[in-house]
Short mmCIF file of C-alpha atoms and ligand atoms in Angstrom, two decimals:
data_model
loop_
_atom_site.label_atom_id
_atom_site.label_comp_id
_atom_site.label_asym_id
_atom_site.label_seq_id
_atom_site.Cartn_x
_atom_site.Cartn_y
_atom_site.Cartn_z
CA MET U 20 0.00 0.00 0.00
CA THR U 21 1.13 3.58 -0.60
CA PRO U 22 -0.19 6.69 1.12
CA GLY U 23 -3.48 7.78 -0.42
CA ARG U 24 -5.39 11.04 -0.45
CA PRO U 25 -6.02 12.93 2.80
CA VAL U 26 -8.89 11.57 4.84
CA PRO U 27 -12.15 13.52 5.18
CA PRO U 28 -12.28 16.07 8.04
CA PRO U 29 -12.20 14.43 11.50
CA LEU U 30 -15.39 13.99 13.47
CA ALA U 31 -16.25 16.88 15.73
CA GLN U 32 -15.61 14.73 18.82
CA ILE U 33 -12.74 16.25 20.80
CA ILE U 34 -11.09 13.97 23.31
CA SER U 35 -8.86 14.69 26.31
CA PRO U 36 -10.09 18.25 26.76
CA THR U 37 -7.71 20.26 28.93
CA SER U 38 -8.47 23.39 30.91
CA ASP U 39 -5.44 25.27 29.62
CA GLY U 40 -6.39 25.49 25.97
CA GLY U 41 -3.83 23.52 24.03
CA ARG U 42 -3.73 22.54 20.40
CA LEU U 43 -5.99 20.31 18.36
CA ALA U 44 -4.50 17.31 16.59
CA ALA U 45 -6.14 15.22 13.90
CA ALA U 46 -6.06 11.56 14.90
CA TYR U 47 -7.41 8.08 14.29
CA GLY U 48 -8.60 5.88 17.10
CA ALA U 49 -11.20 3.44 18.42
CA THR U 50 -14.44 4.52 20.08
CA SER U 51 -15.25 0.97 21.27
CA ALA U 52 -13.75 -2.53 21.08
CA ASP U 53 -15.50 -3.21 17.78
CA SER U 54 -15.54 0.27 16.17
CA GLY U 55 -12.37 -0.17 14.17
CA LEU U 56 -10.32 3.00 13.78
CA VAL U 57 -12.18 6.20 12.93
CA PRO U 58 -11.18 9.87 12.57
CA LEU U 59 -10.99 11.75 15.89
CA THR U 60 -9.64 15.02 17.18
CA VAL U 61 -7.36 15.14 20.23
CA ASN U 62 -6.78 18.19 22.35
CA ARG U 63 -3.08 18.24 23.28
CA ARG U 64 -2.13 20.23 26.36
CA GLU U 65 -0.35 23.56 26.10
CA PRO U 66 3.38 22.76 26.62
CA GLN U 67 4.34 23.14 30.31
CA VAL U 68 7.80 24.19 31.48
CA ASP U 69 9.46 20.79 30.79
CA ASP U 70 7.34 19.80 27.80
CA VAL U 71 8.27 19.24 24.18
CA GLU U 72 5.56 19.68 21.55
CA ILE U 73 6.20 17.40 18.59
CA ASP U 74 4.81 17.49 15.05
CA ILE U 75 4.44 13.77 14.34
CA GLN U 76 5.61 12.58 10.90
CA PHE U 77 5.36 8.82 11.27
CA CYS U 78 3.96 6.31 13.75
CA GLY U 79 4.48 2.55 13.59
CA LEU U 80 1.61 0.09 14.00
CA CYS U 81 2.41 -2.36 16.82
CA HIS U 82 0.42 -5.54 17.44
CA SER U 83 -0.13 -4.15 20.96
CA ASP U 84 -2.20 -1.38 19.31
CA VAL U 85 -4.48 -4.09 17.90
CA HIS U 86 -4.77 -5.89 21.27
CA ALA U 87 -5.50 -2.62 23.10
CA THR U 88 -7.99 -0.98 20.72
CA ARG U 89 -9.95 -4.24 20.40
CA GLY U 90 -10.14 -4.67 24.18
CA GLU U 91 -8.20 -7.95 24.02
CA TRP U 92 -6.32 -7.08 27.22
CA GLY U 93 -9.52 -6.19 29.08
CA GLU U 94 -11.60 -3.05 29.24
CA ARG U 95 -9.92 0.08 27.83
CA PRO U 96 -10.87 3.74 28.15
CA TYR U 97 -12.52 4.87 24.91
CA PRO U 98 -12.10 6.82 22.75
CA LEU U 99 -8.54 5.54 22.41
CA VAL U 100 -5.90 6.80 19.97
CA PRO U 101 -3.17 4.14 19.78
CA GLY U 102 0.44 4.50 18.63
CA HIS U 103 3.72 4.36 20.56
CA GLU U 104 6.30 4.31 17.77
CA ILE U 105 6.41 8.05 17.16
CA VAL U 106 8.92 10.05 15.12
CA GLY U 107 8.60 13.75 14.37
CA THR U 108 10.17 17.16 14.80
CA VAL U 109 10.12 19.58 17.70
CA ARG U 110 7.57 22.36 17.22
CA ARG U 111 7.72 24.17 20.57
CA THR U 112 9.48 23.71 23.89
CA GLY U 113 8.72 24.80 27.44
CA ALA U 114 11.00 27.29 29.21
CA GLY U 115 12.79 24.50 31.11
CA VAL U 116 13.84 22.57 28.01
CA SER U 117 17.42 23.12 26.85
CA ASP U 118 18.31 19.73 25.33
CA PHE U 119 15.85 19.97 22.45
CA ALA U 120 15.43 22.80 19.94
CA VAL U 121 12.73 23.60 17.40
CA GLY U 122 13.20 21.42 14.31
CA ASP U 123 15.13 18.61 16.06
CA ARG U 124 14.17 15.08 15.01
CA VAL U 125 12.80 13.26 18.03
CA GLY U 126 10.95 10.13 19.00
CA VAL U 127 8.52 8.90 21.66
CA GLY U 128 8.09 5.26 22.57
CA CYS U 129 5.78 3.50 25.01
CA ILE U 130 6.48 5.62 28.13
CA VAL U 131 5.50 9.27 28.66
CA ASP U 132 5.90 9.45 32.44
CA SER U 133 6.78 7.47 35.58
CA CYS U 134 7.21 8.31 39.26
CA ARG U 135 10.90 9.29 38.75
CA GLU U 136 11.63 8.35 42.40
CA CYS U 137 11.40 4.59 42.88
CA GLU U 138 14.39 2.26 42.57
CA SER U 139 13.42 1.22 39.03
CA CYS U 140 13.06 4.81 37.84
CA ARG U 141 16.35 5.81 39.50
CA ASN U 142 18.03 2.94 37.66
CA GLY U 143 16.68 3.92 34.25
CA LEU U 144 14.12 1.10 34.27
CA GLU U 145 11.04 3.30 33.97
CA GLN U 146 9.12 0.45 32.33
CA TYR U 147 9.22 -1.32 35.70
CA CYS U 148 8.26 1.80 37.73
CA GLU U 149 7.00 0.56 41.10
CA ARG U 150 4.07 2.97 40.93
CA GLY U 151 3.31 2.07 37.34
CA MET U 152 4.65 3.85 34.28
CA THR U 153 2.36 6.13 32.30
CA GLY U 154 1.87 4.54 28.90
CA THR U 155 1.77 6.68 25.76
CA TYR U 156 -1.91 5.86 25.28
CA GLY U 157 -4.77 4.63 27.42
CA ALA U 158 -3.10 5.57 30.73
CA ARG U 159 -4.12 8.01 33.45
CA ASP U 160 -1.76 10.97 33.20
CA ARG U 161 -1.32 11.71 36.90
CA ARG U 162 0.88 14.77 36.38
CA ASN U 163 -1.51 16.32 33.86
CA GLY U 164 -4.97 16.44 35.35
CA ASP U 165 -5.62 12.69 35.20
CA VAL U 166 -6.59 12.84 31.53
CA THR U 167 -6.23 9.63 29.52
CA THR U 168 -3.09 9.67 27.39
CA GLN U 169 -3.63 9.46 23.63
CA GLY U 170 -1.04 8.04 21.26
CA GLY U 171 0.72 8.74 18.02
CA TYR U 172 -1.82 8.07 15.26
CA ALA U 173 -2.10 11.86 15.33
CA THR U 174 -0.55 15.01 13.93
CA SER U 175 1.06 16.14 17.20
CA VAL U 176 1.81 15.17 20.80
CA VAL U 177 3.13 16.93 23.92
CA VAL U 178 5.55 14.94 26.10
CA ASP U 179 7.78 15.74 29.08
CA LYS U 180 11.42 16.15 27.94
CA ARG U 181 12.58 13.23 30.14
CA TYR U 182 10.68 10.79 27.90
CA VAL U 183 11.66 12.26 24.52
CA LEU U 184 14.34 10.47 22.48
CA ARG U 185 16.80 11.87 19.99
CA VAL U 186 16.45 10.15 16.60
CA PRO U 187 19.79 10.22 14.74
CA GLU U 188 19.56 12.12 11.43
CA SER U 189 21.26 9.26 9.57
CA LEU U 190 18.19 7.06 10.10
CA ASP U 191 15.24 7.33 7.73
CA PRO U 192 12.46 8.79 9.93
CA ALA U 193 9.75 6.35 8.77
CA ALA U 194 12.00 3.28 9.13
CA ALA U 195 13.18 4.54 12.54
CA ALA U 196 9.66 4.79 13.99
CA PRO U 197 9.31 1.03 14.77
CA LEU U 198 12.57 1.17 16.73
CA LEU U 199 10.68 3.04 19.46
CA CYS U 200 8.82 -0.14 20.45
CA ALA U 201 9.76 -3.16 18.30
CA GLY U 202 13.44 -2.11 18.40
CA ILE U 203 13.81 -1.47 22.11
CA THR U 204 11.61 -4.42 23.13
CA THR U 205 14.01 -6.83 21.40
CA PHE U 206 17.25 -4.90 22.10
CA SER U 207 16.62 -4.90 25.87
CA PRO U 208 16.48 -8.71 26.42
CA LEU U 209 19.41 -9.27 24.03
CA ARG U 210 21.45 -6.88 26.20
CA HIS U 211 20.05 -8.34 29.44
CA PHE U 212 21.33 -11.78 28.37
CA ASP U 213 24.66 -10.15 27.37
CA VAL U 214 24.57 -11.50 23.84
CA GLU U 215 28.08 -11.56 22.44
CA PRO U 216 29.64 -12.36 19.06
CA GLY U 217 29.36 -16.10 18.44
CA ASP U 218 26.29 -16.63 20.66
CA VAL U 219 23.33 -18.37 19.05
CA VAL U 220 20.06 -16.41 19.27
CA GLY U 221 16.70 -17.97 18.42
CA VAL U 222 13.88 -15.68 17.26
CA VAL U 223 10.33 -17.01 17.34
CA GLY U 224 7.81 -15.26 15.05
CA LEU U 225 8.93 -13.09 12.16
CA GLY U 226 6.74 -10.03 12.56
CA GLY U 227 7.49 -6.47 13.70
CA LEU U 228 9.38 -7.46 16.86
CA GLY U 229 10.85 -10.62 15.34
CA HIS U 230 12.47 -8.96 12.34
CA MET U 231 14.06 -6.36 14.60
CA ALA U 232 15.37 -9.12 16.87
CA VAL U 233 17.04 -10.74 13.84
CA LYS U 234 18.67 -7.50 12.71
CA LEU U 235 19.81 -6.46 16.19
CA ALA U 236 21.18 -9.90 17.11
CA LYS U 237 23.12 -10.01 13.83
CA ALA U 238 24.50 -6.51 14.51
CA MET U 239 25.67 -7.81 17.92
CA GLY U 240 27.59 -10.55 16.13
CA ALA U 241 25.31 -13.47 16.97
CA ARG U 242 24.32 -16.46 14.84
CA VAL U 243 20.53 -16.31 14.38
CA VAL U 244 17.99 -19.12 14.08
CA VAL U 245 14.47 -18.02 13.07
CA PHE U 246 11.43 -20.12 14.03
CA THR U 247 8.40 -19.32 11.90
CA THR U 248 4.96 -20.77 11.21
CA SER U 249 5.08 -19.32 7.68
CA ALA U 250 6.97 -21.32 5.04
CA ALA U 251 6.57 -18.30 2.76
CA LYS U 252 8.85 -16.23 5.05
CA GLU U 253 11.81 -18.62 4.75
CA SER U 254 13.78 -16.74 2.07
CA ALA U 255 12.84 -13.34 3.52
CA ALA U 256 14.25 -14.46 6.90
CA VAL U 257 17.55 -15.33 5.24
CA GLU U 258 17.58 -11.94 3.50
CA LEU U 259 17.16 -10.30 6.91
CA GLY U 260 20.26 -12.13 8.11
CA ALA U 261 19.00 -15.43 9.58
CA ASP U 262 21.62 -18.19 9.46
CA LEU U 263 18.99 -20.91 9.77
CA VAL U 264 15.19 -20.96 9.38
CA VAL U 265 13.12 -23.63 11.14
CA LEU U 266 9.44 -24.24 10.45
CA SER U 267 8.02 -24.43 13.96
CA ARG U 268 5.15 -26.74 12.94
CA ASP U 269 7.67 -29.36 11.72
CA ALA U 270 8.25 -31.50 14.86
CA GLU U 271 11.28 -33.25 13.38
CA ALA U 272 12.99 -29.98 12.44
CA MET U 273 12.26 -28.66 15.95
CA ALA U 274 13.74 -31.76 17.61
CA ALA U 275 16.87 -31.38 15.47
CA GLN U 276 17.65 -28.06 17.23
CA ASP U 277 18.34 -29.93 20.50
CA ARG U 278 20.73 -27.95 22.79
CA SER U 279 21.92 -25.61 20.04
CA ILE U 280 20.73 -22.16 21.16
CA ASP U 281 21.86 -19.80 23.94
CA VAL U 282 18.84 -17.49 24.15
CA ILE U 283 15.41 -17.38 22.53
CA ILE U 284 13.44 -14.19 21.92
CA ASP U 285 9.79 -15.25 21.52
CA THR U 286 7.62 -12.60 19.85
CA VAL U 287 4.52 -14.64 18.96
CA ALA U 288 1.24 -12.80 19.52
CA ALA U 289 -0.86 -15.96 20.05
CA PRO U 290 -0.85 -18.90 22.54
CA HIS U 291 1.67 -21.63 21.64
CA ASP U 292 3.50 -24.54 23.27
CA LEU U 293 6.98 -23.59 24.49
CA THR U 294 8.21 -27.14 25.22
CA PRO U 295 10.03 -27.62 21.87
CA TYR U 296 11.82 -24.29 22.37
CA PHE U 297 13.06 -25.24 25.84
CA GLY U 298 14.45 -28.39 24.21
CA ALA U 299 16.43 -26.25 21.74
CA LEU U 300 18.22 -24.35 24.54
CA ARG U 301 21.66 -25.17 25.91
CA LEU U 302 22.50 -25.50 29.60
CA ASP U 303 21.68 -22.18 31.33
CA GLY U 304 19.88 -20.91 28.27
CA ALA U 305 16.92 -18.55 28.55
CA LEU U 306 13.65 -17.92 26.78
CA TYR U 307 12.34 -14.35 26.93
CA GLN U 308 8.65 -14.18 26.13
CA LEU U 309 7.76 -10.79 24.66
CA GLY U 310 4.36 -11.53 23.09
CA LEU U 311 1.26 -10.96 25.18
CA PRO U 312 -1.44 -13.21 23.69
CA ALA U 313 -5.05 -12.41 24.50
CA GLU U 314 -5.73 -16.07 25.40
CA PRO U 315 -3.85 -18.14 28.07
CA MET U 316 -0.64 -19.94 27.06
CA PRO U 317 -0.37 -23.75 27.44
CA PRO U 318 1.17 -24.61 30.85
CA VAL U 319 4.96 -24.82 31.23
CA GLU U 320 6.19 -28.22 32.47
CA PRO U 321 8.99 -27.71 35.11
CA ARG U 322 10.80 -30.82 33.83
CA ALA U 323 11.36 -29.04 30.50
CA LEU U 324 13.29 -26.32 32.36
CA LEU U 325 15.04 -28.48 34.94
CA ARG U 326 16.97 -30.75 32.58
CA ARG U 327 19.26 -27.92 31.53
CA ARG U 328 18.58 -25.20 34.13
CA VAL U 329 16.72 -23.14 31.56
CA SER U 330 15.25 -19.76 32.56
CA TYR U 331 11.78 -18.83 31.38
CA THR U 332 11.27 -15.09 31.65
CA ALA U 333 9.60 -12.11 30.04
CA SER U 334 10.66 -8.58 29.32
CA ALA U 335 8.83 -5.28 28.94
CA ILE U 336 10.01 -2.72 26.36
CA GLY U 337 13.09 -0.87 27.74
CA GLY U 338 13.97 2.21 29.78
CA ILE U 339 14.54 5.67 28.35
CA ALA U 340 18.36 5.61 28.53
CA GLU U 341 18.46 2.15 26.98
CA THR U 342 16.09 3.29 24.21
CA GLN U 343 18.52 6.11 23.39
CA GLU U 344 21.39 3.61 23.47
CA MET U 345 19.46 1.39 21.04
CA LEU U 346 18.76 4.29 18.64
CA ASP U 347 22.45 5.24 18.63
CA PHE U 348 23.41 1.56 18.16
CA CYS U 349 21.04 1.36 15.16
CA ALA U 350 22.54 4.51 13.63
CA GLU U 351 26.06 3.13 14.13
CA HIS U 352 25.20 -0.25 12.59
CA GLY U 353 22.78 0.96 9.90
CA VAL U 354 19.87 -0.95 11.42
CA ALA U 355 16.25 0.13 10.84
CA SER U 356 12.89 -1.50 10.30
CA ASP U 357 11.59 -2.89 6.99
CA ILE U 358 8.37 -0.97 6.57
CA GLU U 359 5.25 -0.49 4.51
CA VAL U 360 3.96 3.09 4.75
CA VAL U 361 0.17 3.47 4.97
CA ALA U 362 -2.32 6.32 4.88
CA ALA U 363 -4.89 6.91 7.62
CA THR U 364 -7.66 5.42 5.46
CA GLN U 365 -5.68 2.15 5.25
CA LEU U 366 -5.29 1.62 9.00
CA ASN U 367 -8.16 -0.87 9.39
CA GLU U 368 -6.94 -2.95 6.47
CA ALA U 369 -3.42 -2.85 7.91
CA TYR U 370 -4.74 -4.21 11.23
CA GLN U 371 -6.45 -7.07 9.42
CA ARG U 372 -3.28 -7.88 7.53
CA MET U 373 -1.22 -7.72 10.74
CA VAL U 374 -3.53 -10.23 12.46
CA ALA U 375 -3.22 -12.49 9.39
CA GLY U 376 0.61 -12.25 9.58
CA ASP U 377 0.66 -10.49 6.20
CA VAL U 378 3.18 -7.71 6.80
CA LYS U 379 6.85 -7.24 5.97
CA TYR U 380 7.52 -6.28 8.68
CA ARG U 381 5.97 -3.14 10.11
CA PHE U 382 3.21 -0.84 8.92
CA VAL U 383 3.98 2.83 9.51
CA LEU U 384 1.34 5.56 9.37
CA ASP U 385 2.27 8.66 7.38
CA THR U 386 0.57 11.33 9.49
CA SER U 387 0.52 13.82 6.59
CA THR U 388 -2.52 11.80 5.42
CA LEU U 389 -4.45 12.93 8.51
CA GLN U 390 -6.55 16.04 8.06
CA ALA U 391 -5.00 18.97 9.95
CA PRO U 392 -7.52 20.63 12.28
CA ALA U 393 -8.32 24.12 11.07
CA GLU U 394 -8.42 25.84 14.44
CA GLU U 395 -6.54 26.11 17.70
CA ALA U 396 -8.40 24.84 20.74
CA ASN U 397 -7.72 28.06 22.59
CA ALA U 398 -8.29 30.38 19.64
P1 LIG L 427 3.32 -9.01 14.64
O1 LIG L 427 4.07 -8.05 13.81
O2 LIG L 427 1.90 -9.29 14.33
O3 LIG L 427 4.18 -10.39 14.66
C1 LIG L 427 3.79 -11.51 15.41
C2 LIG L 427 4.32 -12.77 14.72
O4 LIG L 427 3.98 -13.91 15.51
C3 LIG L 427 3.66 -13.07 13.37
O5 LIG L 427 4.24 -12.37 12.31
C4 LIG L 427 3.86 -14.57 13.24
O6 LIG L 427 5.17 -14.84 12.75
C5 LIG L 427 3.85 -15.06 14.67
N1 LIG L 427 2.62 -15.82 14.91
C6 LIG L 427 2.52 -17.14 14.90
N2 LIG L 427 1.28 -17.55 15.12
C7 LIG L 427 0.55 -16.44 15.26
C8 LIG L 427 -0.84 -16.22 15.47
N3 LIG L 427 -1.71 -17.22 15.61
N4 LIG L 427 -1.25 -14.93 15.57
C9 LIG L 427 -0.39 -13.90 15.44
N5 LIG L 427 0.94 -14.09 15.22
C10 LIG L 427 1.39 -15.33 15.13
O7 LIG L 427 3.33 -8.55 16.17
P2 LIG L 427 4.41 -7.63 16.94
O8 LIG L 427 4.03 -6.20 16.82
O9 LIG L 427 5.77 -8.08 16.59
O10 LIG L 427 4.07 -8.02 18.46
C11 LIG L 427 4.21 -9.36 18.90
C12 LIG L 427 3.68 -9.51 20.32
O11 LIG L 427 4.53 -8.79 21.21
C13 LIG L 427 2.27 -8.95 20.55
O12 LIG L 427 1.58 -9.81 21.44
C14 LIG L 427 2.53 -7.61 21.21
O13 LIG L 427 1.45 -7.16 22.00
C15 LIG L 427 3.73 -7.96 22.05
N6 LIG L 427 4.56 -6.81 22.46
C16 LIG L 427 5.15 -6.90 23.67
C17 LIG L 427 6.00 -5.90 24.09
C18 LIG L 427 6.73 -6.04 25.40
O14 LIG L 427 7.10 -5.04 25.99
N7 LIG L 427 6.96 -7.25 25.86
C19 LIG L 427 6.21 -4.79 23.28
C20 LIG L 427 5.60 -4.74 22.05
C21 LIG L 427 4.77 -5.75 21.64
P3 LIG L 427 5.46 -16.11 11.79
O15 LIG L 427 4.58 -15.92 10.58
O16 LIG L 427 6.90 -15.98 11.51
O17 LIG L 427 5.13 -17.35 12.56
ZN1 LIG L 428 4.46 -1.77 20.82
ZN1 LIG L 429 9.04 4.82 39.45
#
């Protein structure tokens, strides 16, 4: 798909009204679990002293956006504008902002606030904030009048400077957008396991997260084994850098991987049996589960872990400092996402294709296809 004509004017519904005026942003979001995505207008707050106002250029479509807007993780506040893979340029800054200037290329990922005081926050692990991080959409924004945060399928956003990332100019802005979630979510566990040149990394599921895991693990010098349910993705996986591709529904091929892998990054968005993957791990290997399926996973049998002291763990996105480290690493190694740019009118079709596994490998919304609101909220 290529970007189409601008969408019709947004509905009159204005969400997240603020008392201080602010600026209207054209957006797309869900009004209920089964509404699909429809045009909306978001009222962004007037930038406060530490705020950065960003004109959004591109926003990646994460499978989490599908889960959240469709209510697959439980009841959500509606209307809900998804999007946490945001790249744009600085439009205005508050008086307390000196690190960002108008025109700078910046990004926003999954976190727009946290308590800033707990042990996790002090250690740059805001995603594990003991009081709960404030997600980029669908979260209660405690520091800003308790409004519900609204994400990046929009023309602008206002975010505290502490949660704004610098996007290196050498990266293509559209291809950099998915780094803000898919990139950091796979970079963080690879770093946590201390992946080194020569290690063998398994990647389960070749979607948005999975293809980034392949690229990042290769850039770290690892040998990469891709596990996929899609025979059609075999040659594409090799093109991405995979050294070996295993069809996960082929029991014999799975058994042949016995004790060959150091760490597995599992990105599958649906319930699946992990036993064959534990069997592929070496002594002291680890499986990081990143996917959050809407339905329960099959139970894990302790014996499958015990035989080789395997760790079964999970990992949530990454902290702000680590996200900046990942962006700089990607610029240094020429790593970015393989994308398909879509217009606002193509978002619902893109969701359907994502659920069907028909994407190489990340859809990215071109926000210039959203209709710019004609007026300022405080005009
Ligand atoms: P995606 O682009 O849709 O990729 C998921 C991949 O999983 C598919 O391409 C497919 O790969 C594989 N898969 C196998 N069976 C599937 C099935 N029945 N339904 C769907 N996928 C299936 O999704 P994504 O954006 O990478 O996100 C993956 C998961 O990670 C989601 O659950 C998302 O919510 C979660 N997530 C977690 C975090 C975190 O912090 N932990 C952050 C972001 C996203 P093959 O065709 O190769 O089998
Ligand atoms: Zn995401
Ligand atoms: Zn905290």
